[in-house]
PDB file of C-alpha atoms in Angstrom:
ATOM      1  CA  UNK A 347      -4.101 -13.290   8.640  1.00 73.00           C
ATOM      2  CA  UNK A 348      -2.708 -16.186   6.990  1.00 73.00           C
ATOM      3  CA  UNK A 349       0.972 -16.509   8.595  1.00 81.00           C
ATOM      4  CA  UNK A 350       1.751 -19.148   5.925  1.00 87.00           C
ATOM      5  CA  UNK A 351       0.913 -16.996   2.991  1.00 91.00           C
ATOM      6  CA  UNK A 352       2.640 -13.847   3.892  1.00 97.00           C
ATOM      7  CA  UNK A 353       5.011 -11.772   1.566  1.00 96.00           C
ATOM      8  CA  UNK A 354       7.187  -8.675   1.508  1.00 97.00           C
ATOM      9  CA  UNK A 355       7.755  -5.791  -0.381  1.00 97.00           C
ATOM     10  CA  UNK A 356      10.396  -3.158   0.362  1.00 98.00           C
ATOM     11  CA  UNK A 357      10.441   0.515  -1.005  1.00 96.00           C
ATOM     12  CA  UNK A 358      11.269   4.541  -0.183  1.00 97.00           C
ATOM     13  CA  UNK A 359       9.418   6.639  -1.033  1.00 96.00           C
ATOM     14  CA  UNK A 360      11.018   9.567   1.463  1.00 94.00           C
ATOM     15  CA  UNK A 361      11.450   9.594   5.156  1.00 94.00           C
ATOM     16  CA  UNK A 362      10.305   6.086   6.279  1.00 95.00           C
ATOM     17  CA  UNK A 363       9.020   7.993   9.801  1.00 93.00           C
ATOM     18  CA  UNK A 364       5.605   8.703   7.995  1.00 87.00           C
ATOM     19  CA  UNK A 365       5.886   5.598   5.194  1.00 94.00           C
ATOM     20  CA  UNK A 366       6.098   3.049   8.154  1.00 96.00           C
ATOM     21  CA  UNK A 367       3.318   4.936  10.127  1.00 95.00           C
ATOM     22  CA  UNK A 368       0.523   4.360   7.923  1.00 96.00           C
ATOM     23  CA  UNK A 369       1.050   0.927   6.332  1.00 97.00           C
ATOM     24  CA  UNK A 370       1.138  -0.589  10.363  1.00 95.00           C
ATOM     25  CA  UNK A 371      -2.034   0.654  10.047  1.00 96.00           C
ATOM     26  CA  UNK A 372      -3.348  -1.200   6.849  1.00 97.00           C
ATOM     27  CA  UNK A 373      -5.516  -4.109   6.843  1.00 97.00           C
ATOM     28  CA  UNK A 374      -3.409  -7.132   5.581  1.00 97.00           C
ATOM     29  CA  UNK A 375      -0.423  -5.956   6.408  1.00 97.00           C
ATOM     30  CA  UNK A 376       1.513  -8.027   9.504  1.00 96.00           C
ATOM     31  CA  UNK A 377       4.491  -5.357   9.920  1.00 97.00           C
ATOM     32  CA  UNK A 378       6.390  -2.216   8.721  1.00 97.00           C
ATOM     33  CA  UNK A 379       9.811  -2.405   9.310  1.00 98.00           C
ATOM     34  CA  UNK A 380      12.249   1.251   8.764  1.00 98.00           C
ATOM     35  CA  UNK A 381      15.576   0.350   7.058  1.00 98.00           C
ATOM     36  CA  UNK A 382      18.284   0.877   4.559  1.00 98.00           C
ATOM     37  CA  UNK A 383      18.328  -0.646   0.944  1.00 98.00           C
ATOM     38  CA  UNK A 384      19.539   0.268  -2.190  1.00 97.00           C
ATOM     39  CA  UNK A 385      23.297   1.209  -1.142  1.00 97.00           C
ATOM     40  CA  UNK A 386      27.479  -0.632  -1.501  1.00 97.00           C
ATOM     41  CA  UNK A 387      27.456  -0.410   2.682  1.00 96.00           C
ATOM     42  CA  UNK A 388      26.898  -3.015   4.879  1.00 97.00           C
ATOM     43  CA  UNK A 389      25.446  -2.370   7.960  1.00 96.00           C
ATOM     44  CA  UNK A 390      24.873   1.414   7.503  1.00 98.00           C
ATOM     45  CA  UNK A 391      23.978   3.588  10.770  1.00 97.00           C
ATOM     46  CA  UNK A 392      21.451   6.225  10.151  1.00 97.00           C
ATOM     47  CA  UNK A 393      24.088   8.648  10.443  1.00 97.00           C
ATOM     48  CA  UNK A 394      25.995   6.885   7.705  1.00 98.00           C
ATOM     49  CA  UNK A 395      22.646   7.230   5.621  1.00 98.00           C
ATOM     50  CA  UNK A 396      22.114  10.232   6.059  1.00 96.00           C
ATOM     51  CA  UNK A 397      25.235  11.536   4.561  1.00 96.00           C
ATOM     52  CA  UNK A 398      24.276  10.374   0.972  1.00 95.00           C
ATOM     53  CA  UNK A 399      27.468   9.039   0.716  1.00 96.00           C
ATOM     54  CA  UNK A 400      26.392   4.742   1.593  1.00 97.00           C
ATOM     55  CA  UNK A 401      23.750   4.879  -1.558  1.00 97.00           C
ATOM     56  CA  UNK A 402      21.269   3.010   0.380  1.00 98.00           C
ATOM     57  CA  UNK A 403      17.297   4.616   0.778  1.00 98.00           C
ATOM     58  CA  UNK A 404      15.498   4.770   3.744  1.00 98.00           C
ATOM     59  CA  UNK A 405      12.978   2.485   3.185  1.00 98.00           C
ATOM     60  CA  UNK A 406       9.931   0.392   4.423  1.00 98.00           C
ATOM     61  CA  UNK A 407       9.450  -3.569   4.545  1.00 98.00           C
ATOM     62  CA  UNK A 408       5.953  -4.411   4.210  1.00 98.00           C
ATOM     63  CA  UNK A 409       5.285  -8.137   5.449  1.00 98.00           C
ATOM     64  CA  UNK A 410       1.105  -8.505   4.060  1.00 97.00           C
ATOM     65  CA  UNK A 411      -1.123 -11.154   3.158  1.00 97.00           C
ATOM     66  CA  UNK A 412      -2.008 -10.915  -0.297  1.00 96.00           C
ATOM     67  CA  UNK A 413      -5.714 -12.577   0.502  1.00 95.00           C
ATOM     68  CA  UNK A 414      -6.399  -9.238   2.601  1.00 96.00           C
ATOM     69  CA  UNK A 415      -4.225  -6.965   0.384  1.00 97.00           C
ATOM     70  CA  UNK A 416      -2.716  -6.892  -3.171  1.00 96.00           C
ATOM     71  CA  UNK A 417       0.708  -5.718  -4.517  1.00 96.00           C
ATOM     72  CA  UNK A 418      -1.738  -3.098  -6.558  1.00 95.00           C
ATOM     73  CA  UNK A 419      -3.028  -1.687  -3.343  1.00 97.00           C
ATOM     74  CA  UNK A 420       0.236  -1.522  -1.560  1.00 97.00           C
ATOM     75  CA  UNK A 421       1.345   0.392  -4.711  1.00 97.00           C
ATOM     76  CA  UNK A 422      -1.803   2.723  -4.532  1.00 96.00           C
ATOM     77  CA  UNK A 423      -0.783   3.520  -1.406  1.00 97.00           C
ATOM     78  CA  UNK A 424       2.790   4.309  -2.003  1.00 97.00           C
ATOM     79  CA  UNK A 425       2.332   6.632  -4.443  1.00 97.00           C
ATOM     80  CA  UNK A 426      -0.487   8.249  -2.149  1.00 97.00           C
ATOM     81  CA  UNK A 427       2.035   8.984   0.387  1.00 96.00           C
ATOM     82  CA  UNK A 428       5.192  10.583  -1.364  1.00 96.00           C
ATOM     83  CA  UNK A 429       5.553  12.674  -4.582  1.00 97.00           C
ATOM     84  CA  UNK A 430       7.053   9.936  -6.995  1.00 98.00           C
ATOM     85  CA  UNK A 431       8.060  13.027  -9.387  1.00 97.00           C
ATOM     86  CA  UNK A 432      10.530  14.800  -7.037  1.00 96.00           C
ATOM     87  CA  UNK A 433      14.089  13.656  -7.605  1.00 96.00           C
ATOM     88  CA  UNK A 434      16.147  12.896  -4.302  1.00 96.00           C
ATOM     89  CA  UNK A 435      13.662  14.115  -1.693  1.00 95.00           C
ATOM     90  CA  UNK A 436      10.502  14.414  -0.154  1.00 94.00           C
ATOM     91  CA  UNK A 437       9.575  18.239   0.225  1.00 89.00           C
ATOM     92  CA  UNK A 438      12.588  19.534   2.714  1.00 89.00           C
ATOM     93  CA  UNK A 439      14.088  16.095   2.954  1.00 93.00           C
ATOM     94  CA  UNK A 440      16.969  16.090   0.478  1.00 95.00           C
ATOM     95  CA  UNK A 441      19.612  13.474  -0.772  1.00 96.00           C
ATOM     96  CA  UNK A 442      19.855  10.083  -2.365  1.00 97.00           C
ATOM     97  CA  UNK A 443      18.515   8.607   1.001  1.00 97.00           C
ATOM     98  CA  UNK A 444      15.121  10.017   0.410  1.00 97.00           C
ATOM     99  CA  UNK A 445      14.603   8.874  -3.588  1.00 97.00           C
ATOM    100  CA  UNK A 446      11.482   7.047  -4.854  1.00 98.00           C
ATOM    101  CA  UNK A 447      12.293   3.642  -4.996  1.00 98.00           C
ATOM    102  CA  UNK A 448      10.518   0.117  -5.283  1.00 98.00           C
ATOM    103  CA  UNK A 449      12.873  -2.663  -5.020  1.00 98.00           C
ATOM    104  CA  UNK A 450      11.593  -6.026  -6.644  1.00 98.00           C
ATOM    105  CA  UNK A 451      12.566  -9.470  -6.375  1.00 96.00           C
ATOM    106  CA  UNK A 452      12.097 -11.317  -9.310  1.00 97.00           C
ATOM    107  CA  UNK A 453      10.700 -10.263 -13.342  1.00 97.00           C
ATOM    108  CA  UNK A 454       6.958 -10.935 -12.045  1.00 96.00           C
ATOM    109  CA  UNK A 455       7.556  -7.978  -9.303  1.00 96.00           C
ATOM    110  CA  UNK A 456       9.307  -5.822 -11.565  1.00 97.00           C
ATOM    111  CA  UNK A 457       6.563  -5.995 -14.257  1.00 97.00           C
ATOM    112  CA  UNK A 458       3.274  -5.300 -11.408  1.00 97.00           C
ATOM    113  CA  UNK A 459       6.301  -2.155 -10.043  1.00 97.00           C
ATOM    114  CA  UNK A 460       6.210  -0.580 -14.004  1.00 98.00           C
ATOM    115  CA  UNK A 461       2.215  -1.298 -13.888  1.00 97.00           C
ATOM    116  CA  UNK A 462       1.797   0.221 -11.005  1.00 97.00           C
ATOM    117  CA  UNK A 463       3.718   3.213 -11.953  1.00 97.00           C
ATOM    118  CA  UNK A 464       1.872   3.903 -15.019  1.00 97.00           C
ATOM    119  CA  UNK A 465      -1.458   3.274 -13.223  1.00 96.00           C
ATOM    120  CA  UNK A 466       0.033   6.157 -10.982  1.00 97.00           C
ATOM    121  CA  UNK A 467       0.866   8.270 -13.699  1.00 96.00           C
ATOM    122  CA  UNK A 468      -2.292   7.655 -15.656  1.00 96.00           C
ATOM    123  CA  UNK A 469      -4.562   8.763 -12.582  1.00 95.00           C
ATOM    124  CA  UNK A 470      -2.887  12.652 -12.528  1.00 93.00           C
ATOM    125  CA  UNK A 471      -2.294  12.750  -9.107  1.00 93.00           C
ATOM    126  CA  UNK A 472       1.180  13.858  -9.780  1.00 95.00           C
ATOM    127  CA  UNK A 473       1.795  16.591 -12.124  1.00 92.00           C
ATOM    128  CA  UNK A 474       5.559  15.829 -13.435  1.00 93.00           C
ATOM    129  CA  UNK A 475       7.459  13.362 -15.011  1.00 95.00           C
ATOM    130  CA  UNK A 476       8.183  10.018 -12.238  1.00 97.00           C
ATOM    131  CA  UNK A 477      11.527   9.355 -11.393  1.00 98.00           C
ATOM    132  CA  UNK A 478      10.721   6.611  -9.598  1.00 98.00           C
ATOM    133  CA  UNK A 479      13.760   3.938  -9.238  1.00 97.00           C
ATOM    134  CA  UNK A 480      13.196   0.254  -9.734  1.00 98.00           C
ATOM    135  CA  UNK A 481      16.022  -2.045  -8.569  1.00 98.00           C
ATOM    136  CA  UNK A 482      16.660  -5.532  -8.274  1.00 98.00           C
ATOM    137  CA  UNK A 483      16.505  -6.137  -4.231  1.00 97.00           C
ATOM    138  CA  UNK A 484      19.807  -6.906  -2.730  1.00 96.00           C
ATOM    139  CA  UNK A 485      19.682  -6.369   1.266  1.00 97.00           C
ATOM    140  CA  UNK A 486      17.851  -5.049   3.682  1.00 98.00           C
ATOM    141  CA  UNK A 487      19.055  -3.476   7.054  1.00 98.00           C
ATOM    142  CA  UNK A 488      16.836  -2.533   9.925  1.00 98.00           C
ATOM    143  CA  UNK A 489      17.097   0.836  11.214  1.00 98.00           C
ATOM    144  CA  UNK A 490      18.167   1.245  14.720  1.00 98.00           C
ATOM    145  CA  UNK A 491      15.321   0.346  17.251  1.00 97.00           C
ATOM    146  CA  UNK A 492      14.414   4.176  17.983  1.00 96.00           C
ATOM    147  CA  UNK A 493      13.524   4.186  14.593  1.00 96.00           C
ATOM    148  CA  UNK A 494      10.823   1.735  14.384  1.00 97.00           C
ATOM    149  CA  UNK A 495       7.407   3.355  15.387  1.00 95.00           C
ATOM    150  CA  UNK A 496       9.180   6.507  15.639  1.00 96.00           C
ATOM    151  CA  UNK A 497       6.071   8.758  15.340  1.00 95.00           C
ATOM    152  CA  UNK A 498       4.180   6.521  17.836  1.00 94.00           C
ATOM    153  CA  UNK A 499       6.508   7.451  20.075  1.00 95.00           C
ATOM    154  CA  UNK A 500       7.478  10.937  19.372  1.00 95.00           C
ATOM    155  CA  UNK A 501       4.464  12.602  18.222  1.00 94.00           C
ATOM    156  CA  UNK A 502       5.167  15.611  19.170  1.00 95.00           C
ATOM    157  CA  UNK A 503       8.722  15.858  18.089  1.00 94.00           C
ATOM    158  CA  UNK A 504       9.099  19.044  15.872  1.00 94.00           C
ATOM    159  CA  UNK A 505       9.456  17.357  12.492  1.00 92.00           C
ATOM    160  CA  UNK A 506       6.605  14.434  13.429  1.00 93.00           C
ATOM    161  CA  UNK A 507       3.804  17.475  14.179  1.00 94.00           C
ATOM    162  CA  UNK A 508       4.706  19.614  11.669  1.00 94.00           C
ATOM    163  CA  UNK A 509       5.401  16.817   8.814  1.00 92.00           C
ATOM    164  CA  UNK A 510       4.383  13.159   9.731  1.00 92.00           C
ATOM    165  CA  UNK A 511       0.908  13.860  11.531  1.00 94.00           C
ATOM    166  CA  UNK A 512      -0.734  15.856   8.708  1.00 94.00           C
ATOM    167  CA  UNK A 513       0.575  12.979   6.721  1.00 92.00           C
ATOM    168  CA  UNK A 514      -1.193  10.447   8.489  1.00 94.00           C
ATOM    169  CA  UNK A 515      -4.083  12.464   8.996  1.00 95.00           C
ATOM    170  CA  UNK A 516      -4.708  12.612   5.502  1.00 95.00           C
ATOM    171  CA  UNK A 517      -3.798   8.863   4.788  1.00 96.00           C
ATOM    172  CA  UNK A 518      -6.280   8.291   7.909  1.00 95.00           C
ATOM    173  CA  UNK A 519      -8.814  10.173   6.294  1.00 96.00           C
ATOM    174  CA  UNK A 520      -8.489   9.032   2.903  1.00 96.00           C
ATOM    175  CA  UNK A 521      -8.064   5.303   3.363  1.00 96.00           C
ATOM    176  CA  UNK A 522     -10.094   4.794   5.940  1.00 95.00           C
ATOM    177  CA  UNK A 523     -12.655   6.174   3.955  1.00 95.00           C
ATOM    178  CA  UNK A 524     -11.984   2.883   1.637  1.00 95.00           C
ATOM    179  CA  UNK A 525     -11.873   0.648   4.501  1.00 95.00           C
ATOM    180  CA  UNK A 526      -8.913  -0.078   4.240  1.00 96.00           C
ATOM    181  CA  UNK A 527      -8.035   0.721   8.256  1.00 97.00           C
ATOM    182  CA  UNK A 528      -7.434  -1.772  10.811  1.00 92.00           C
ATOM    183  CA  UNK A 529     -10.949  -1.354  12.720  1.00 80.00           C
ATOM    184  CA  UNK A 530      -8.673  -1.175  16.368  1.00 65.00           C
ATOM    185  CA  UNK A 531      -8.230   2.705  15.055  1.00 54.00           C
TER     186      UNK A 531
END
């Protein structure tokens, strides 16, 4: 991996337990980090977040090397991962915090964000209208440090068996079927 040549993305797409999970596992990408975005508070706690009432997301900040991955694949797999037509939550996970959300930095990103959206939408994977938010990115706050590789470390936590682990099975099964796995797995 090129450390020189590295760049970030940040987006929610839902609880960023499972969304952080699988893209440490990608080819290309250097890190996953869990945080806030989106929101008027600084600093926000994960109790503050979860409230509703800070407007940030939880979300995921992807540090990748485009020569091993593209924005378009980082997309693909963004909208593999969470329903993009469910308004304010993931399946049981409901508020503001959990919205669909890319956040891009300048009028290139924002352009390969609506293209990548109706690539999405054009494939049928979704059945629904997206109500996927793109906004301009602001901030980003890590997540407290239990947060980061929370499933790796809680697998069998209630909510990580029941919700994140079939998750990642899938995405295991699925992208690793497109090689697109670090081969360590």
């Amino acid at each position: 991996m090129d450390k020189n040549n590295l760049e970030e993305i940040i987006f929610g797409g839902g609880c960023f337990w499972c969304v952080e999970s699988c893209f440490n596992i990608l080819k290309g990408v250097e890190s996953a980090i869990s945080g806030y975005s989106g929101g008027h508070q600084s600093n926000p706690t994960y109790q503050e977040v979860c409230t509703g009432e800070t407007g940030h997301a939880e979300v995921v900040k992807i540090t990748y090397d485009p020569s091993i991955i593209s924005y378009e694949q980082l997309m693909d797999v963004f909208f593999f991962l969470h329903d993009p037509t469910q308004l304010n939550r993931q399946g049981n996970d409901i508020g503001t915090q959990y919205r669909s959300i890319i956040f891009y930095k300048d009028a290139i990103e924002k352009q390969k964000a609506e293209q990548a959206i109706k690539r999405s939408e054009a494939s049928g994977k979704w059945n629904g209208i997206y109500v996927t938010e793109l906004a301009p990115f602001e901030k980003f706050w890590p997540a407290e440090q239990y947060h980061q590789g929370y499933y790796n470390a809680n697998p069998t936590q209630p909510y990580c068996s029941s919700v994140v682990g079939p998750k990642i099975q899938k995405f295991k099964i699925h992208f690793g079927e497109l090689e697109m796995l670090e081969t360590s797995l």
